PDB file of C-alpha atoms in Angstrom:
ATOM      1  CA  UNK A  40       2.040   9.088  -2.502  1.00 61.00           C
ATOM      2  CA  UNK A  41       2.597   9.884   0.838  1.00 66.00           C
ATOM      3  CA  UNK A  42       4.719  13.603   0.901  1.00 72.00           C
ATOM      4  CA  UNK A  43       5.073  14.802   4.807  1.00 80.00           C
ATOM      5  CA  UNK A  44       8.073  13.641   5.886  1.00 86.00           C
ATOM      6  CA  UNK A  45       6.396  11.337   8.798  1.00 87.00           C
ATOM      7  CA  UNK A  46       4.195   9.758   6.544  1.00 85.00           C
ATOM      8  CA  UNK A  47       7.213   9.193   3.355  1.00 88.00           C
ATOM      9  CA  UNK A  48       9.304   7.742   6.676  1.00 91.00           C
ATOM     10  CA  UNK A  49       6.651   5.384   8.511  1.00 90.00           C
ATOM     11  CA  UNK A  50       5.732   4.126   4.382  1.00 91.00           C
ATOM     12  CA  UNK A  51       9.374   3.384   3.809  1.00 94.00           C
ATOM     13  CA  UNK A  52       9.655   1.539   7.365  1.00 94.00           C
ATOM     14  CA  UNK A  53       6.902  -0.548   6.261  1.00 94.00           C
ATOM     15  CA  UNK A  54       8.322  -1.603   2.867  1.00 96.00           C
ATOM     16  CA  UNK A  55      11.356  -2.712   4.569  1.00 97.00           C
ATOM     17  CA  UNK A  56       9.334  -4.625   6.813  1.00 97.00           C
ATOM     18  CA  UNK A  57       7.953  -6.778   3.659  1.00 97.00           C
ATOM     19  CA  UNK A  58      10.865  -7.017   2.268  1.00 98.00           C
ATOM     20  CA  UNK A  59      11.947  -8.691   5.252  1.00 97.00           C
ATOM     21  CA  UNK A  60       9.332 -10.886   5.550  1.00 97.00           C
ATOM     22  CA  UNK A  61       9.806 -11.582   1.881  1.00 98.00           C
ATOM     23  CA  UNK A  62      13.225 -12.810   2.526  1.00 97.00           C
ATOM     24  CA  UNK A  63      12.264 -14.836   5.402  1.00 96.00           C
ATOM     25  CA  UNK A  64       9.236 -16.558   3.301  1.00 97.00           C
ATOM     26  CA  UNK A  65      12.342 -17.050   0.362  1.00 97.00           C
ATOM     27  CA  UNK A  66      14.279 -18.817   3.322  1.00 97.00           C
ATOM     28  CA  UNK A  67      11.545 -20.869   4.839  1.00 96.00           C
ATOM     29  CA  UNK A  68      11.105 -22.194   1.215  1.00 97.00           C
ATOM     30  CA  UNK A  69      14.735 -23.110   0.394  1.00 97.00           C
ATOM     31  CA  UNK A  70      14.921 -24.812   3.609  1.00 96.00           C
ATOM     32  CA  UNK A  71      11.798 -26.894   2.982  1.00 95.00           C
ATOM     33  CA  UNK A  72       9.900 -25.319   5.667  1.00 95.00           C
ATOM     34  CA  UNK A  73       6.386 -27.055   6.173  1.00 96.00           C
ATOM     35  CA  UNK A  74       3.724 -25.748   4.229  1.00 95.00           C
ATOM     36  CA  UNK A  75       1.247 -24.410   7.319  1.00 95.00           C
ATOM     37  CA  UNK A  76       4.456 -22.179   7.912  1.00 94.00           C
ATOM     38  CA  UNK A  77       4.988 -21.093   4.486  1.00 96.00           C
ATOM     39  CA  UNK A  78       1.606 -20.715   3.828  1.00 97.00           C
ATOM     40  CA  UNK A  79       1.332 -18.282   7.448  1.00 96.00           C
ATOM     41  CA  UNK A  80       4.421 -16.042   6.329  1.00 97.00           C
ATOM     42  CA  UNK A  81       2.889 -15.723   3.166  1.00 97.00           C
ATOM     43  CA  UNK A  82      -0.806 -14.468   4.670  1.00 97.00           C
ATOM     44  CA  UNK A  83       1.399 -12.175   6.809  1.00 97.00           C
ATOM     45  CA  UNK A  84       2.906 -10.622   3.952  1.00 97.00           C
ATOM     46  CA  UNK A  85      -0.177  -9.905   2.336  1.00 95.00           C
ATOM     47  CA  UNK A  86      -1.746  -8.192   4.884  1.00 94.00           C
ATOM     48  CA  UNK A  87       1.303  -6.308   5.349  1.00 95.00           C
ATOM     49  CA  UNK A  88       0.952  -5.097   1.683  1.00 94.00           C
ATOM     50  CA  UNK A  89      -2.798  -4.692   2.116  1.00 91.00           C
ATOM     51  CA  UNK A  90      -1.864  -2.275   5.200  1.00 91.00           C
ATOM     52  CA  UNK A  91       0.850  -0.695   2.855  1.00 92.00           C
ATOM     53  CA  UNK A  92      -1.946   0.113   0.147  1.00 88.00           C
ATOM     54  CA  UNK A  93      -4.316   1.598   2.652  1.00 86.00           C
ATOM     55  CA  UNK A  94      -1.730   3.891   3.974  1.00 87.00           C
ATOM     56  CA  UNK A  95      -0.591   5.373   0.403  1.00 87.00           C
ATOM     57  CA  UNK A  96      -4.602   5.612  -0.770  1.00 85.00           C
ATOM     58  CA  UNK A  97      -5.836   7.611   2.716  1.00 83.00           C
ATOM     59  CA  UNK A  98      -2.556  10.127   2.200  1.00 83.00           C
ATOM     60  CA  UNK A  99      -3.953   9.982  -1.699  1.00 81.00           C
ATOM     61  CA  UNK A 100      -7.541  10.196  -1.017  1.00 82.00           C
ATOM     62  CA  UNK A 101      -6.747  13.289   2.021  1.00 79.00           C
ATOM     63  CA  UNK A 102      -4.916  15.236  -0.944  1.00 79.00           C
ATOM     64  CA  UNK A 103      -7.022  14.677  -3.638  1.00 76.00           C
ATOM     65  CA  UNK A 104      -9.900  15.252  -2.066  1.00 75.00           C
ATOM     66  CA  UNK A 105      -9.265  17.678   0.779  1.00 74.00           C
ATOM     67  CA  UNK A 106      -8.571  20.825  -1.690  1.00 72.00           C
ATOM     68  CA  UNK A 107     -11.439  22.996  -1.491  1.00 70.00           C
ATOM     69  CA  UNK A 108     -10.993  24.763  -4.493  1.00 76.00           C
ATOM     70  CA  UNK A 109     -10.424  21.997  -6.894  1.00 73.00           C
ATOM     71  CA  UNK A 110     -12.716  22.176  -9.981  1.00 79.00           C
ATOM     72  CA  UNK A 111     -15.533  19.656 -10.447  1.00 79.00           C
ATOM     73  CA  UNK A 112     -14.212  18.878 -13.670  1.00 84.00           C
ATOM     74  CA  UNK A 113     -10.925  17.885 -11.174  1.00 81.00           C
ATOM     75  CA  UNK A 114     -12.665  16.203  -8.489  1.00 78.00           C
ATOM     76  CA  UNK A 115     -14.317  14.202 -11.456  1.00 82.00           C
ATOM     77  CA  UNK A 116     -11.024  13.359 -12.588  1.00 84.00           C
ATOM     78  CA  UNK A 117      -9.883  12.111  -9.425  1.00 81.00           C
ATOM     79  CA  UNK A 118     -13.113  10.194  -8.688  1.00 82.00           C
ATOM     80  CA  UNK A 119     -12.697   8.029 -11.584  1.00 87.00           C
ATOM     81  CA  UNK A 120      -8.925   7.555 -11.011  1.00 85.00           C
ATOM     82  CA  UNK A 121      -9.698   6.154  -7.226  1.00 83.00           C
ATOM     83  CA  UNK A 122     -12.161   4.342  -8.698  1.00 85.00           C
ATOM     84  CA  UNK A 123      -9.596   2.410 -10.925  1.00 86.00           C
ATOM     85  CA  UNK A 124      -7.094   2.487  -8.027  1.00 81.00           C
ATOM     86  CA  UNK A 125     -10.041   0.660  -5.632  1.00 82.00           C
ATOM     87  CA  UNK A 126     -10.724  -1.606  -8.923  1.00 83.00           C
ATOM     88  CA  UNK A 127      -7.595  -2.868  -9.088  1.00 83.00           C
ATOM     89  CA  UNK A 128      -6.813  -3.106  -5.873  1.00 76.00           C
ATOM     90  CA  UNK A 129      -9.588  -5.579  -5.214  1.00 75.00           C
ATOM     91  CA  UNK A 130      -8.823  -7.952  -8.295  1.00 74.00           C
TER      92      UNK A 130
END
């Protein structure tokens, strides 16, 4: 999770963007939009989440990784936890 306050701010900004285009894909599809517009808004969203993902996992990658004096049993830990974060992410 992001925790400066630039990074917590420009993370929020971008969920509100999504949630905008959310609402505007919700609209488009109670008006009966046509389905090359739907399906654009929709593409758009993802790749606004997909942007929204790699933000939060650099700022997690940058802290869990850029401690010098973290354990190896720790950086173990948190090489199998990106791992699972990256796994998912891809499905």
């Amino acid at each position: 999770m992001p925790h400066s306050p630039q990074e917590k701010k420009r993370v929020l900004a971008r969920i509100r963007r999504i949630r905008g285009q959310c609402e505007a894909l919700e609209r488009a599809l109670e008006e009966g939009a046509d389905c090359a517009l739907v399906l654009q808004q929709i593409a758009a969203i993802r790749g606004a989440v997909n942007g929204l993902m790699s933000e939060v996992m650099q700022a997690h990658i940058r802290e869990e990784f850029g401690q010098a004096e973290v354990s190896a049993e720790r950086r173990a830990q948190s090489v199998k936890e990106l791992t699972g974060l990256v796994r998912s992410y891809l499905k």
